[in-house]
């Protein structure tokens, strides 16, 4: 049989169902975020792992200038090596529409017979190129989709300077190219970068690699030690122009995907607890007041002989039901939303499969965490109430001392009418309660401010990178480093207003055990089109006595200005030099390292060489200019800044950054929940008083003012507190979103604060309206019949 | 807990000695009870009279185990209530006393019958809730919620709830304070019937002096002290009371 207390519990919950639901939804949003983010991280990791294993992605990669196939036999006997594959890899250019820049591509060889032992590809449509046919190519699906190419279509490709037309045999995806960007570019753009897989003999003849390879792929045997294998590989390949083998962890695509997943993981760990804390704080305030309102009934139960424990359990169940409903709803919504997001990421990361998966433990943790935080407030207030004797519990709470507030309010007597004085006195009488309610709203607002700050941080990142740091309109990349003449001929082209050469060199930067595989960019001492900036956005002089490092890179390597880095150049003579760090720059996109261009060339022993140029152009003539640039010998690619900007935006909006929209929405929901709950509680506490006011002749408007005036004051007080709190939270949340690829500044603008304040005020107005409607419907007689 | 009321002084239901109750400190200090010495026999209907703030309700709360004395001692059947732990006091309330309050204090979300069950569920040898409601003449209204009952009916439910556990003492704090005189009389009648039929002692706090006529004993409070104790040899029936 259901006990009478449980019957009471059910009916009481039903009575306050609106508010109970509002509280449950706040809890739900917290656990939703927890479950969704945990699930996404786990699903992405498992999918990536399964994808890598199924298509036998190599563990170690080694570039060489030209090694005979016989060298593979020396590699396979290295201790810890399981399988070895040699392949040919080179640059290619794909002709597109006339007037459009050619698209840079990577040409990769497939064995002449059968499937690759390592770095296999998934043929999505069509088939592998037939052995013996010299005109077939397998094309990366992303590029084909962007240009609407299908198997059977033909494309014209320049391989090592020779243009040939190939028939597309099929479209493929590969775990090696989940994230594919043109060399030297940061953001992937399916339309501007392609991978072409040819049978080995085609590339062997194009790149003069018959019986040889220029990239070795190695997989490790179980228990094989990566560092040892890399060392041995370098030893074997050094005589063929190798010597910088690197692990999968440093592979371009994998590094990006790993960064994205770990950025998601950081926000999965860092953000939901922030949201839960805010929700818990809100619940503490709500539960405190909910139970305060029940103190008479608690006193009564004790008077009847219920023990403190029995009565406490009854009220705790009250909270537990609300918290459990909220947590369960949140978990369900988290799984639903997580599955949706997973489907979305599957498309974005071009995974052939991705199943949303969540550990039961994560759900359990989310449930327990939600329920505990929600109950904590209830437990605190219950403990306080149960120290009271039944007689004290049944008396109205804490005898009200109006004398002090009367004095203060007295000085305003002439300025305020009676309802305003009532509002003011009530606030002054219980300043702690008013402050707590304000803090509750402020914490909701802080969350919104922080998320808006993060949102605008993303915008600021793009603006700073593409408007302040990069003042060019186009970037030209040469197929190989060229002398100063190339820059002169570009300057003479019609439509070029200004051109500034740069040198970019692939390097490994090392400091102690930390290393970074990237590039050093050589710029003039006072660059005009591509600048390094201080945190105050002032240009930094490029130095010839030391590197200017991005702050994110300095953090990764653990260096500060004055420290010395080892720079291993991966091109040409492959010099290894020690260079000090001269200064740090605020680079929000990418992790650049700058060096004065002549000094860089001196280090390389290649005076006056440039890898490309930044151009400022006449917008009206840019189409023509593209055509001219495309026709220039030695130009490998041209990218417009607008395209690069669009690609970065794409990553921000569709990659790990996409979750910021969900989080901002949730922050808004929590903010609304907080304000609505505050209004609801104020009403339930004041119902009796409002009825009294109405009875003695106050109009609905005046009585409503007494209720809503307090809410208004509490809301206004919350605005500055929330704005300040948001500034602190924004930094923490932005750090969670930042990755090696981009850094989100955690700064909050006045606009963000204003917008959040407007959200809070609207929430207060809507809540006020809803509560006011109930206040207008108040049944005067029944409200007065029961003593407060 | 080992709480078993053993009687070392069976002549009295309650005995108090130097009982004081002080609220607040410093300027806000209020002495609600200023030293009460009283002996109350079992089975009587006792009325506590006095103006507001005279200490009668405070005294009743302490006897009922709802509040604690600041100084002095109270014995229930020779057992020292002032020395009891909270748990022992809870058990004392559960086994021996019932309460009726001025504002009924029914649980608004429970029906009349369920309000009675709230007490019978934890009592050791309770009445059938239906019988308890029958005693106060509310059998027909047992499935109504408090909001559907008149003030007098709500108070009778409260009495039924208090009686249903067969208490030794029934404490009533201004049981008719919120009622008109006709309704008040039906409530007083129910209390008198309970005293006569169940043998429970009934203690009524009121400032309606006319109620004194139905009492076996009248205790008059003033300013935290007992001004007089009157034993009434011929209590009248509740119906005869006018106020």
JSON list of C-alpha atoms in Angstrom, two decimals, chain A residues 183-312:
[
{"chain": "A", "resi": 183, "resn": "UNK", "atom": "CA", "xyz": [50.31, 22.36, -48.19]},
{"chain": "A", "resi": 184, "resn": "UNK", "atom": "CA", "xyz": [50.98, 25.60, -46.36]},
{"chain": "A", "resi": 185, "resn": "UNK", "atom": "CA", "xyz": [47.30, 26.20, -45.78]},
{"chain": "A", "resi": 186, "resn": "UNK", "atom": "CA", "xyz": [45.57, 25.73, -42.54]},
{"chain": "A", "resi": 187, "resn": "UNK", "atom": "CA", "xyz": [41.97, 25.15, -43.27]},
{"chain": "A", "resi": 188, "resn": "UNK", "atom": "CA", "xyz": [40.66, 22.34, -45.42]},
{"chain": "A", "resi": 189, "resn": "UNK", "atom": "CA", "xyz": [38.59, 23.23, -48.40]},
{"chain": "A", "resi": 190, "resn": "UNK", "atom": "CA", "xyz": [37.32, 20.28, -50.38]},
{"chain": "A", "resi": 191, "resn": "UNK", "atom": "CA", "xyz": [37.28, 22.30, -53.59]},
{"chain": "A", "resi": 192, "resn": "UNK", "atom": "CA", "xyz": [40.87, 23.49, -53.28]},
{"chain": "A", "resi": 193, "resn": "UNK", "atom": "CA", "xyz": [42.79, 20.36, -52.44]},
{"chain": "A", "resi": 194, "resn": "UNK", "atom": "CA", "xyz": [42.71, 16.88, -53.88]},
{"chain": "A", "resi": 195, "resn": "UNK", "atom": "CA", "xyz": [44.40, 13.54, -53.45]},
{"chain": "A", "resi": 196, "resn": "UNK", "atom": "CA", "xyz": [45.01, 11.45, -56.58]},
{"chain": "A", "resi": 197, "resn": "UNK", "atom": "CA", "xyz": [45.87, 7.77, -56.33]},
{"chain": "A", "resi": 198, "resn": "UNK", "atom": "CA", "xyz": [47.70, 6.34, -59.33]},
{"chain": "A", "resi": 199, "resn": "UNK", "atom": "CA", "xyz": [49.08, 2.92, -59.97]},
{"chain": "A", "resi": 200, "resn": "UNK", "atom": "CA", "xyz": [52.75, 2.93, -59.11]},
{"chain": "A", "resi": 201, "resn": "UNK", "atom": "CA", "xyz": [54.10, 2.73, -62.67]},
{"chain": "A", "resi": 202, "resn": "UNK", "atom": "CA", "xyz": [52.43, 6.03, -63.66]},
{"chain": "A", "resi": 203, "resn": "UNK", "atom": "CA", "xyz": [54.04, 7.99, -60.84]},
{"chain": "A", "resi": 204, "resn": "UNK", "atom": "CA", "xyz": [57.32, 6.11, -61.16]},
{"chain": "A", "resi": 205, "resn": "UNK", "atom": "CA", "xyz": [57.72, 7.37, -64.69]},
{"chain": "A", "resi": 206, "resn": "UNK", "atom": "CA", "xyz": [56.36, 10.87, -63.93]},
{"chain": "A", "resi": 207, "resn": "UNK", "atom": "CA", "xyz": [58.70, 11.44, -61.00]},
{"chain": "A", "resi": 208, "resn": "UNK", "atom": "CA", "xyz": [61.61, 9.37, -62.23]},
{"chain": "A", "resi": 209, "resn": "UNK", "atom": "CA", "xyz": [61.22, 6.83, -59.45]},
{"chain": "A", "resi": 210, "resn": "UNK", "atom": "CA", "xyz": [61.42, 3.52, -61.27]},
{"chain": "A", "resi": 211, "resn": "UNK", "atom": "CA", "xyz": [62.37, 0.84, -58.75]},
{"chain": "A", "resi": 212, "resn": "UNK", "atom": "CA", "xyz": [62.40, 3.43, -56.03]},
{"chain": "A", "resi": 213, "resn": "UNK", "atom": "CA", "xyz": [60.17, 5.13, -53.49]},
{"chain": "A", "resi": 214, "resn": "UNK", "atom": "CA", "xyz": [60.16, 8.47, -51.72]},
{"chain": "A", "resi": 215, "resn": "UNK", "atom": "CA", "xyz": [57.95, 7.67, -48.77]},
{"chain": "A", "resi": 216, "resn": "UNK", "atom": "CA", "xyz": [58.12, 4.69, -46.47]},
{"chain": "A", "resi": 217, "resn": "UNK", "atom": "CA", "xyz": [55.14, 3.57, -44.41]},
{"chain": "A", "resi": 218, "resn": "UNK", "atom": "CA", "xyz": [55.78, 1.37, -41.41]},
{"chain": "A", "resi": 219, "resn": "UNK", "atom": "CA", "xyz": [53.46, -0.37, -39.02]},
{"chain": "A", "resi": 220, "resn": "UNK", "atom": "CA", "xyz": [54.61, -1.49, -35.62]},
{"chain": "A", "resi": 221, "resn": "UNK", "atom": "CA", "xyz": [54.48, -5.04, -34.33]},
{"chain": "A", "resi": 222, "resn": "UNK", "atom": "CA", "xyz": [52.70, -5.55, -31.03]},
{"chain": "A", "resi": 223, "resn": "UNK", "atom": "CA", "xyz": [55.03, -4.17, -28.37]},
{"chain": "A", "resi": 224, "resn": "UNK", "atom": "CA", "xyz": [57.20, -2.40, -30.96]},
{"chain": "A", "resi": 225, "resn": "UNK", "atom": "CA", "xyz": [58.75, 0.76, -29.59]},
{"chain": "A", "resi": 226, "resn": "UNK", "atom": "CA", "xyz": [57.96, 3.72, -31.78]},
{"chain": "A", "resi": 227, "resn": "UNK", "atom": "CA", "xyz": [60.93, 5.85, -30.79]},
{"chain": "A", "resi": 228, "resn": "UNK", "atom": "CA", "xyz": [63.38, 2.99, -31.50]},
{"chain": "A", "resi": 229, "resn": "UNK", "atom": "CA", "xyz": [61.78, 2.24, -34.85]},
{"chain": "A", "resi": 230, "resn": "UNK", "atom": "CA", "xyz": [61.97, 5.91, -35.87]},
{"chain": "A", "resi": 231, "resn": "UNK", "atom": "CA", "xyz": [65.66, 6.03, -34.92]},
{"chain": "A", "resi": 232, "resn": "UNK", "atom": "CA", "xyz": [66.45, 2.86, -36.84]},
{"chain": "A", "resi": 233, "resn": "UNK", "atom": "CA", "xyz": [64.44, 4.02, -39.85]},
{"chain": "A", "resi": 234, "resn": "UNK", "atom": "CA", "xyz": [66.33, 7.30, -39.95]},
{"chain": "A", "resi": 235, "resn": "UNK", "atom": "CA", "xyz": [69.58, 5.36, -39.78]},
{"chain": "A", "resi": 236, "resn": "UNK", "atom": "CA", "xyz": [68.56, 3.12, -42.72]},
{"chain": "A", "resi": 237, "resn": "UNK", "atom": "CA", "xyz": [67.16, 5.93, -44.86]},
{"chain": "A", "resi": 238, "resn": "UNK", "atom": "CA", "xyz": [69.67, 8.70, -44.15]},
{"chain": "A", "resi": 239, "resn": "UNK", "atom": "CA", "xyz": [71.89, 7.65, -47.03]},
{"chain": "A", "resi": 240, "resn": "UNK", "atom": "CA", "xyz": [68.91, 8.08, -49.41]},
{"chain": "A", "resi": 241, "resn": "UNK", "atom": "CA", "xyz": [68.06, 11.58, -48.24]},
{"chain": "A", "resi": 242, "resn": "UNK", "atom": "CA", "xyz": [65.80, 10.54, -45.40]},
{"chain": "A", "resi": 243, "resn": "UNK", "atom": "CA", "xyz": [66.28, 11.10, -41.72]},
{"chain": "A", "resi": 244, "resn": "UNK", "atom": "CA", "xyz": [63.13, 12.67, -40.35]},
{"chain": "A", "resi": 245, "resn": "UNK", "atom": "CA", "xyz": [60.74, 9.80, -39.89]},
{"chain": "A", "resi": 246, "resn": "UNK", "atom": "CA", "xyz": [57.75, 10.77, -37.81]},
{"chain": "A", "resi": 247, "resn": "UNK", "atom": "CA", "xyz": [55.00, 9.04, -35.97]},
{"chain": "A", "resi": 248, "resn": "UNK", "atom": "CA", "xyz": [51.29, 8.92, -36.67]},
{"chain": "A", "resi": 249, "resn": "UNK", "atom": "CA", "xyz": [50.85, 11.43, -33.85]},
{"chain": "A", "resi": 250, "resn": "UNK", "atom": "CA", "xyz": [52.60, 14.00, -36.02]},
{"chain": "A", "resi": 251, "resn": "UNK", "atom": "CA", "xyz": [50.85, 13.10, -39.24]},
{"chain": "A", "resi": 252, "resn": "UNK", "atom": "CA", "xyz": [48.97, 16.14, -40.57]},
{"chain": "A", "resi": 253, "resn": "UNK", "atom": "CA", "xyz": [45.45, 14.75, -40.80]},
{"chain": "A", "resi": 254, "resn": "UNK", "atom": "CA", "xyz": [45.67, 12.70, -37.64]},
{"chain": "A", "resi": 255, "resn": "UNK", "atom": "CA", "xyz": [47.10, 15.61, -35.71]},
{"chain": "A", "resi": 256, "resn": "UNK", "atom": "CA", "xyz": [44.19, 17.75, -36.69]},
{"chain": "A", "resi": 257, "resn": "UNK", "atom": "CA", "xyz": [41.57, 15.12, -35.90]},
{"chain": "A", "resi": 258, "resn": "UNK", "atom": "CA", "xyz": [43.30, 14.42, -32.58]},
{"chain": "A", "resi": 259, "resn": "UNK", "atom": "CA", "xyz": [43.31, 18.13, -31.81]},
{"chain": "A", "resi": 260, "resn": "UNK", "atom": "CA", "xyz": [39.65, 18.39, -32.58]},
{"chain": "A", "resi": 261, "resn": "UNK", "atom": "CA", "xyz": [38.77, 15.41, -30.44]},
{"chain": "A", "resi": 262, "resn": "UNK", "atom": "CA", "xyz": [40.91, 16.57, -27.56]},
{"chain": "A", "resi": 263, "resn": "UNK", "atom": "CA", "xyz": [39.42, 20.03, -27.84]},
{"chain": "A", "resi": 264, "resn": "UNK", "atom": "CA", "xyz": [36.00, 18.39, -27.60]},
{"chain": "A", "resi": 265, "resn": "UNK", "atom": "CA", "xyz": [37.26, 16.34, -24.68]},
{"chain": "A", "resi": 266, "resn": "UNK", "atom": "CA", "xyz": [38.51, 19.42, -22.88]},
{"chain": "A", "resi": 267, "resn": "UNK", "atom": "CA", "xyz": [35.19, 21.14, -23.31]},
{"chain": "A", "resi": 268, "resn": "UNK", "atom": "CA", "xyz": [33.40, 17.91, -22.37]},
{"chain": "A", "resi": 269, "resn": "UNK", "atom": "CA", "xyz": [35.32, 17.88, -19.10]},
{"chain": "A", "resi": 270, "resn": "UNK", "atom": "CA", "xyz": [35.46, 21.61, -18.44]},
{"chain": "A", "resi": 271, "resn": "UNK", "atom": "CA", "xyz": [32.16, 23.01, -19.59]},
{"chain": "A", "resi": 272, "resn": "UNK", "atom": "CA", "xyz": [29.41, 20.75, -18.24]},
{"chain": "A", "resi": 273, "resn": "UNK", "atom": "CA", "xyz": [30.69, 21.05, -14.65]},
{"chain": "A", "resi": 274, "resn": "UNK", "atom": "CA", "xyz": [30.51, 24.84, -14.99]},
{"chain": "A", "resi": 275, "resn": "UNK", "atom": "CA", "xyz": [26.93, 24.50, -16.16]},
{"chain": "A", "resi": 276, "resn": "UNK", "atom": "CA", "xyz": [26.18, 21.98, -13.41]},
{"chain": "A", "resi": 277, "resn": "UNK", "atom": "CA", "xyz": [27.63, 24.27, -10.76]},
{"chain": "A", "resi": 278, "resn": "UNK", "atom": "CA", "xyz": [25.37, 27.06, -11.89]},
{"chain": "A", "resi": 279, "resn": "UNK", "atom": "CA", "xyz": [22.41, 24.67, -11.97]},
{"chain": "A", "resi": 280, "resn": "UNK", "atom": "CA", "xyz": [23.33, 23.34, -8.51]},
{"chain": "A", "resi": 281, "resn": "UNK", "atom": "CA", "xyz": [23.59, 26.82, -7.09]},
{"chain": "A", "resi": 282, "resn": "UNK", "atom": "CA", "xyz": [20.23, 27.71, -8.54]},
{"chain": "A", "resi": 283, "resn": "UNK", "atom": "CA", "xyz": [18.72, 24.53, -7.13]},
{"chain": "A", "resi": 284, "resn": "UNK", "atom": "CA", "xyz": [20.19, 25.23, -3.76]},
{"chain": "A", "resi": 285, "resn": "UNK", "atom": "CA", "xyz": [18.38, 28.57, -3.71]},
{"chain": "A", "resi": 286, "resn": "UNK", "atom": "CA", "xyz": [15.17, 27.13, -5.11]},
{"chain": "A", "resi": 287, "resn": "UNK", "atom": "CA", "xyz": [15.11, 24.10, -2.83]},
{"chain": "A", "resi": 288, "resn": "UNK", "atom": "CA", "xyz": [15.97, 26.20, 0.18]},
{"chain": "A", "resi": 289, "resn": "UNK", "atom": "CA", "xyz": [12.97, 28.39, -0.38]},
{"chain": "A", "resi": 290, "resn": "UNK", "atom": "CA", "xyz": [10.71, 25.54, -1.40]},
{"chain": "A", "resi": 291, "resn": "UNK", "atom": "CA", "xyz": [11.43, 23.76, 1.87]},
{"chain": "A", "resi": 292, "resn": "UNK", "atom": "CA", "xyz": [11.28, 26.96, 3.89]},
{"chain": "A", "resi": 293, "resn": "UNK", "atom": "CA", "xyz": [7.74, 27.27, 2.61]},
{"chain": "A", "resi": 294, "resn": "UNK", "atom": "CA", "xyz": [7.02, 23.79, 3.99]},
{"chain": "A", "resi": 295, "resn": "UNK", "atom": "CA", "xyz": [8.41, 24.44, 7.46]},
{"chain": "A", "resi": 296, "resn": "UNK", "atom": "CA", "xyz": [4.95, 24.47, 9.06]},
{"chain": "A", "resi": 297, "resn": "UNK", "atom": "CA", "xyz": [4.12, 21.09, 7.64]},
{"chain": "A", "resi": 298, "resn": "UNK", "atom": "CA", "xyz": [7.48, 19.76, 8.77]},
{"chain": "A", "resi": 299, "resn": "UNK", "atom": "CA", "xyz": [6.74, 21.05, 12.28]},
{"chain": "A", "resi": 300, "resn": "UNK", "atom": "CA", "xyz": [3.36, 19.37, 12.11]},
{"chain": "A", "resi": 301, "resn": "UNK", "atom": "CA", "xyz": [4.78, 16.02, 11.08]},
{"chain": "A", "resi": 302, "resn": "UNK", "atom": "CA", "xyz": [7.18, 16.23, 13.99]},
{"chain": "A", "resi": 303, "resn": "UNK", "atom": "CA", "xyz": [4.34, 17.17, 16.35]},
{"chain": "A", "resi": 304, "resn": "UNK", "atom": "CA", "xyz": [2.50, 14.01, 15.27]},
{"chain": "A", "resi": 305, "resn": "UNK", "atom": "CA", "xyz": [5.48, 11.95, 16.28]},
{"chain": "A", "resi": 306, "resn": "UNK", "atom": "CA", "xyz": [7.29, 11.51, 12.97]},
{"chain": "A", "resi": 307, "resn": "UNK", "atom": "CA", "xyz": [11.01, 11.40, 13.61]},
{"chain": "A", "resi": 308, "resn": "UNK", "atom": "CA", "xyz": [13.25, 14.04, 12.06]},
{"chain": "A", "resi": 309, "resn": "UNK", "atom": "CA", "xyz": [14.67, 11.37, 9.80]},
{"chain": "A", "resi": 310, "resn": "UNK", "atom": "CA", "xyz": [11.26, 10.23, 8.56]},
{"chain": "A", "resi": 311, "resn": "UNK", "atom": "CA", "xyz": [10.15, 13.77, 7.81]},
{"chain": "A", "resi": 312, "resn": "UNK", "atom": "CA", "xyz": [13.51, 14.67, 6.24]}
]
